[in-house]
Amino acid sequence: MTHTHTQPGGDTLDAVGLRHVGAVLSTVQIVSWGVLYYAFAALQSSIAADTGWSSVAVTGAFSLSQILSGGVGIWVGRHIDAFGPRRVVTAASAVAIPGVASVALAPHLALFYIGWALVGVAMAGTLYPPAFAALTHWGGTQRVRALTTLTLVAGLASTVFAPLAALLEDLVGWRGAYLILLAGLVLITVPLHWWGLDHPWRTTDPASLEQPTTSRAAVQAAAPPTAQAAAAVRSRPFVLLAAANALTALAVFAVIINLVPMLVEQGLSRNLAAVALGLGGVGQVVGRLGYARFAAVTSVTVRSVVVLAAVAVATAALALASSSAGVLIVLGMVLGLARGIYTLIQATAVTDRWGPTAYGTVNGILTAPALAAAAIAPFVGAALAQVLGSYADAFLVLAAVAGVAAVLMVGATPKDRPALQDVDAEPGAISELR
């Protein structure tokens, strides 16, 4: 049965409908990120040790999933713009089940890779981009609040699942850990996506109506969605934004995936290092709680540059810090804070610059290079550590990469942006969440 929690004259959801969708997507995000992504960060060394497969081969399978996710994600974004998210994200959730099962049960490396290939397809339809597209479309003037709520909850995925995966590995091995975590996909993500996203989806936009135009931004706002998407992705700011996002993803995900080995190198136990990785999720939540106030007092360019600079500084500080467990954990949380804010900057990057029309298509194209960079990030981090002799030196190089991204972000905003009066970024936008 189709829900009718929509505003008159369109398919923007009312407060009740938006809270319902937000709760559904938030629940799915924490489980999907936890099982499909963060569990691997905690289990990768155990997989290599147990199977005898090289760490490069094991990480390569995970990287394959990221590359496939980026490619499939472009199609997913276009499909969502045209038909809505319900069918495609439910199908992706279903694909994750045989994918994770294949990873857990793989007797040889070939099936392990096939499993991660299926997981990559599932990631394209279950992680942030499709959820961002759904909330941007259905949220209307409340989309920033809805996106903040989503990322607040999803930010806890590492906090919950990295230590949980390590604990399960101690009890039943890495294969048993994945099989237990698989239950969350079966019981939560598939049914919630199918029954929780049954809302109307309009495929035409009022902005496409004929109206007098006097500026490039106004002309683009009056164009059909496909024309708006094409104009956006051909622009110089889009290219710079995509490059900055890709470099940031390279730095951030190389740090995330290699944080546990780096902390172990610094003298922490594997379990304590996994806890430190998880506490980075607490930092993400803190950063996202303050995003609305931060956005209200900064321009899109300023906040993007400041946050990327913070990522660079925090990464360098981790590399240069003493071997004190407390100091390393606190710095990891600070990096998590910057990463948490950056997730919301990514979620609103398209609407802040080109408006919400054709969001799924434009964001899918924007996200693809970042996902490719995230795919090679584990290799880059490990290779840098091997060449330079330590993970700490590798983190210094990754900090420099994030610094370059901050410089590119200076030119990543169109000078003639469409007016976005409906963007909700007031300081009180998420006060009810506190």
GROMACS .gro file of N, CA and C in nm, residues 216-301:
model
  258
  216ARG      N    1   2.285   3.291  -1.640
  216ARG     CA    2   2.318   3.152  -1.670
  216ARG      C    3   2.255   3.058  -1.568
  217ALA      N    4   2.260   3.097  -1.438
  217ALA     CA    5   2.200   3.012  -1.335
  217ALA      C    6   2.050   2.997  -1.356
  218ALA      N    7   1.985   3.108  -1.395
  218ALA     CA    8   1.841   3.101  -1.416
  218ALA      C    9   1.807   3.016  -1.538
  219VAL      N   10   1.890   3.028  -1.642
  219VAL     CA   11   1.867   2.944  -1.761
  219VAL      C   12   1.880   2.798  -1.725
  220GLN      N   13   1.983   2.765  -1.648
  220GLN     CA   14   2.002   2.626  -1.608
  220GLN      C   15   1.888   2.577  -1.520
  221ALA      N   16   1.836   2.666  -1.433
  221ALA     CA   17   1.727   2.626  -1.344
  221ALA      C   18   1.600   2.597  -1.422
  222ALA      N   19   1.584   2.665  -1.539
  222ALA     CA   20   1.464   2.644  -1.619
  222ALA      C   21   1.477   2.528  -1.716
  223ALA      N   22   1.597   2.473  -1.729
  223ALA     CA   23   1.619   2.364  -1.825
  223ALA      C   24   1.565   2.233  -1.771
  224PRO      N   25   1.538   2.137  -1.861
  224PRO     CA   26   1.497   2.004  -1.814
  224PRO      C   27   1.607   1.942  -1.728
  225PRO      N   28   1.570   1.847  -1.641
  225PRO     CA   29   1.668   1.789  -1.550
  225PRO      C   30   1.790   1.732  -1.620
  226THR      N   31   1.772   1.663  -1.734
  226THR     CA   32   1.887   1.605  -1.803
  226THR      C   33   1.981   1.713  -1.853
  227ALA      N   34   1.926   1.825  -1.900
  227ALA     CA   35   2.010   1.935  -1.948
  227ALA      C   36   2.084   2.000  -1.831
  228GLN      N   37   2.017   2.013  -1.716
  228GLN     CA   38   2.083   2.069  -1.599
  228GLN      C   39   2.200   1.981  -1.556
  229ALA      N   40   2.178   1.850  -1.557
  229ALA     CA   41   2.284   1.758  -1.518
  229ALA      C   42   2.403   1.770  -1.612
  230ALA      N   43   2.376   1.775  -1.743
  230ALA     CA   44   2.484   1.785  -1.841
  230ALA      C   45   2.563   1.915  -1.824
  231ALA      N   46   2.491   2.026  -1.801
  231ALA     CA   47   2.559   2.155  -1.783
  231ALA      C   48   2.646   2.154  -1.658
  232ALA      N   49   2.597   2.093  -1.553
  232ALA     CA   50   2.673   2.089  -1.428
  232ALA      C   51   2.802   2.010  -1.443
  233VAL      N   52   2.792   1.889  -1.498
  233VAL     CA   53   2.909   1.801  -1.501
  233VAL      C   54   3.015   1.846  -1.601
  234ARG      N   55   2.979   1.936  -1.693
  234ARG     CA   56   3.079   1.988  -1.787
  234ARG      C   57   3.150   2.112  -1.734
  235SER      N   58   3.106   2.164  -1.622
  235SER     CA   59   3.160   2.291  -1.573
  235SER      C   60   3.294   2.272  -1.502
  236ARG      N   61   3.375   2.377  -1.502
  236ARG     CA   62   3.506   2.373  -1.435
  236ARG      C   63   3.491   2.350  -1.284
  237PRO      N   64   3.397   2.418  -1.216
  237PRO     CA   65   3.381   2.391  -1.072
  237PRO      C   66   3.350   2.245  -1.043
  238PHE      N   67   3.271   2.180  -1.130
  238PHE     CA   68   3.239   2.039  -1.107
  238PHE      C   69   3.365   1.954  -1.117
  239VAL      N   70   3.448   1.981  -1.217
  239VAL     CA   71   3.572   1.905  -1.234
  239VAL      C   72   3.662   1.923  -1.112
  240LEU      N   73   3.675   2.046  -1.065
  240LEU     CA   74   3.758   2.071  -0.946
  240LEU      C   75   3.698   2.004  -0.823
  241LEU      N   76   3.566   2.009  -0.811
  241LEU     CA   77   3.499   1.944  -0.698
  241LEU      C   78   3.520   1.794  -0.701
  242ALA      N   79   3.506   1.734  -0.819
  242ALA     CA   80   3.527   1.590  -0.832
  242ALA      C   81   3.670   1.552  -0.798
  243ALA      N   82   3.767   1.634  -0.843
  243ALA     CA   83   3.907   1.606  -0.813
  243ALA      C   84   3.934   1.619  -0.663
  244ALA      N   85   3.880   1.724  -0.601
  244ALA     CA   86   3.901   1.743  -0.457
  244ALA      C   87   3.839   1.629  -0.377
  245ASN      N   88   3.718   1.588  -0.417
  245ASN     CA   89   3.653   1.476  -0.348
  245ASN      C   90   3.733   1.347  -0.363
  246ALA      N   91   3.788   1.324  -0.483
  246ALA     CA   92   3.865   1.202  -0.507
  246ALA      C   93   3.992   1.200  -0.422
  247LEU      N   94   4.062   1.312  -0.417
  247LEU     CA   95   4.184   1.317  -0.335
  247LEU      C   96   4.151   1.302  -0.186
  248THR      N   97   4.041   1.363  -0.144
  248THR     CA   98   4.000   1.350  -0.004
  248THR      C   99   3.965   1.205   0.028
  249ALA      N  100   3.892   1.141  -0.063
  249ALA     CA  101   3.858   1.000  -0.041
  249ALA      C  102   3.982   0.914  -0.034
  250LEU      N  103   4.080   0.943  -0.121
  250LEU     CA  104   4.206   0.867  -0.118
  250LEU      C  105   4.272   0.879   0.018
  251ALA      N  106   4.281   1.002   0.069
  251ALA     CA  107   4.347   1.023   0.199
  251ALA      C  108   4.266   0.962   0.314
  252VAL      N  109   4.137   0.992   0.316
  252VAL     CA  110   4.054   0.950   0.429
  252VAL      C  111   4.044   0.798   0.438
  253PHE      N  112   4.017   0.733   0.326
  253PHE     CA  113   3.994   0.588   0.332
  253PHE      C  114   4.125   0.510   0.344
  254ALA      N  115   4.235   0.567   0.295
  254ALA     CA  116   4.364   0.504   0.322
  254ALA      C  117   4.394   0.507   0.471
  255VAL      N  118   4.357   0.616   0.536
  255VAL     CA  119   4.377   0.626   0.681
  255VAL      C  120   4.284   0.530   0.754
  256ILE      N  121   4.156   0.525   0.716
  256ILE     CA  122   4.061   0.438   0.786
  256ILE      C  123   4.104   0.291   0.777
  257ILE      N  124   4.133   0.246   0.655
  257ILE     CA  125   4.165   0.105   0.637
  257ILE      C  126   4.299   0.069   0.700
  258ASN      N  127   4.392   0.164   0.706
  258ASN     CA  128   4.525   0.136   0.760
  258ASN      C  129   4.544   0.188   0.902
  259LEU      N  130   4.436   0.238   0.964
  259LEU     CA  131   4.450   0.292   1.098
  259LEU      C  132   4.485   0.183   1.200
  260VAL      N  133   4.420   0.069   1.191
  260VAL     CA  134   4.449  -0.038   1.287
  260VAL      C  135   4.594  -0.084   1.274
  261PRO      N  136   4.645  -0.115   1.153
  261PRO     CA  137   4.788  -0.150   1.144
  261PRO      C  138   4.880  -0.040   1.195
  262MET      N  139   4.846   0.088   1.168
  262MET     CA  140   4.930   0.197   1.215
  262MET      C  141   4.934   0.203   1.368
  263LEU      N  142   4.817   0.186   1.431
  263LEU     CA  143   4.811   0.191   1.577
  263LEU      C  144   4.881   0.070   1.639
  264VAL      N  145   4.870  -0.045   1.574
  264VAL     CA  146   4.943  -0.163   1.621
  264VAL      C  147   5.094  -0.139   1.611
  265GLU      N  148   5.136  -0.077   1.501
  265GLU     CA  149   5.276  -0.040   1.484
  265GLU      C  150   5.323   0.054   1.596
  266GLN      N  151   5.230   0.137   1.644
  266GLN     CA  152   5.261   0.231   1.751
  266GLN      C  153   5.257   0.168   1.890
  267GLY      N  154   5.216   0.040   1.897
  267GLY     CA  155   5.221  -0.030   2.024
  267GLY      C  156   5.087  -0.068   2.084
  268LEU      N  157   4.976  -0.035   2.016
  268LEU     CA  158   4.844  -0.071   2.069
  268LEU      C  159   4.813  -0.217   2.033
  269SER      N  160   4.732  -0.282   2.115
  269SER     CA  161   4.685  -0.416   2.082
  269SER      C  162   4.584  -0.407   1.967
  270ARG      N  163   4.559  -0.521   1.899
  270ARG     CA  164   4.465  -0.520   1.787
  270ARG      C  165   4.325  -0.481   1.833
  271ASN      N  166   4.282  -0.535   1.946
  271ASN     CA  167   4.147  -0.502   1.994
  271ASN      C  168   4.135  -0.355   2.034
  272LEU      N  169   4.238  -0.300   2.100
  272LEU     CA  170   4.234  -0.159   2.137
  272LEU      C  171   4.238  -0.071   2.013
  273ALA      N  172   4.314  -0.114   1.912
  273ALA     CA  173   4.318  -0.038   1.787
  273ALA      C  174   4.181  -0.040   1.720
  274ALA      N  175   4.110  -0.154   1.726
  274ALA     CA  176   3.975  -0.162   1.670
  274ALA      C  177   3.879  -0.071   1.745
  275VAL      N  178   3.896  -0.063   1.877
  275VAL     CA  179   3.814   0.028   1.957
  275VAL      C  180   3.842   0.173   1.916
  276ALA      N  181   3.970   0.205   1.894
  276ALA     CA  182   4.006   0.340   1.851
  276ALA      C  183   3.942   0.373   1.717
  277LEU      N  184   3.943   0.276   1.625
  277LEU     CA  185   3.875   0.296   1.496
  277LEU      C  186   3.727   0.322   1.519
  278GLY      N  187   3.667   0.246   1.608
  278GLY     CA  188   3.525   0.265   1.637
  278GLY      C  189   3.494   0.400   1.700
  279LEU      N  190   3.584   0.449   1.787
  279LEU     CA  191   3.560   0.577   1.852
  279LEU      C  192   3.568   0.693   1.754
  280GLY      N  193   3.631   0.670   1.638
  280GLY     CA  194   3.626   0.772   1.534
  280GLY      C  195   3.483   0.802   1.494
  281GLY      N  196   3.395   0.702   1.506
  281GLY     CA  197   3.254   0.723   1.477
  281GLY      C  198   3.189   0.820   1.574
  282VAL      N  199   3.235   0.818   1.700
  282VAL     CA  200   3.183   0.916   1.797
  282VAL      C  201   3.221   1.057   1.752
  283GLY      N  202   3.345   1.071   1.705
  283GLY     CA  203   3.387   1.201   1.652
  283GLY      C  204   3.301   1.245   1.535
  284GLN      N  205   3.265   1.151   1.448
  284GLN     CA  206   3.179   1.185   1.336
  284GLN      C  207   3.044   1.239   1.383
  285VAL      N  208   2.988   1.175   1.483
  285VAL     CA  209   2.858   1.218   1.536
  285VAL      C  210   2.867   1.360   1.591
  286VAL      N  211   2.973   1.388   1.667
  286VAL     CA  212   2.991   1.522   1.724
  286VAL      C  213   3.001   1.626   1.613
  287GLY      N  214   3.078   1.595   1.508
  287GLY     CA  215   3.091   1.689   1.398
  287GLY      C  216   2.959   1.715   1.328
  288ARG      N  217   2.880   1.611   1.310
  288ARG     CA  218   2.754   1.628   1.239
  288ARG      C  219   2.651   1.702   1.324
  289LEU      N  220   2.658   1.687   1.454
  289LEU     CA  221   2.568   1.763   1.541
  289LEU      C  222   2.588   1.914   1.525
  290GLY      N  223   2.711   1.955   1.498
  290GLY     CA  224   2.739   2.097   1.484
  290GLY      C  225   2.733   2.148   1.341
  291TYR      N  226   2.696   2.061   1.246
  291TYR     CA  227   2.705   2.102   1.106
  291TYR      C  228   2.610   2.216   1.072
  292ALA      N  229   2.486   2.210   1.117
  292ALA     CA  230   2.388   2.312   1.078
  292ALA      C  231   2.434   2.451   1.122
  293ARG      N  232   2.484   2.463   1.244
  293ARG     CA  233   2.533   2.592   1.292
  293ARG      C  234   2.656   2.636   1.211
  294PHE      N  235   2.744   2.542   1.183
  294PHE     CA  236   2.864   2.571   1.103
  294PHE      C  237   2.825   2.618   0.964
  295ALA      N  238   2.728   2.551   0.901
  295ALA     CA  239   2.685   2.588   0.767
  295ALA      C  240   2.619   2.725   0.764
  296ALA      N  241   2.552   2.762   0.875
  296ALA     CA  242   2.480   2.889   0.880
  296ALA      C  243   2.574   3.009   0.882
  297VAL      N  244   2.697   2.990   0.926
  297VAL     CA  245   2.789   3.103   0.940
  297VAL      C  246   2.905   3.097   0.841
  298THR      N  247   2.900   3.004   0.747
  298THR     CA  248   3.007   2.992   0.648
  298THR      C  249   2.948   2.976   0.509
  299SER      N  250   3.026   3.015   0.409
  299SER     CA  251   2.987   2.989   0.270
  299SER      C  252   3.024   2.846   0.235
  300VAL      N  253   2.971   2.797   0.124
  300VAL     CA  254   3.000   2.660   0.083
  300VAL      C  255   3.149   2.642   0.057
  301THR      N  256   3.215   2.743   0.002
  301THR     CA  257   3.358   2.733  -0.023
  301THR      C  258   3.438   2.732   0.106
   0.00000   0.00000   0.00000
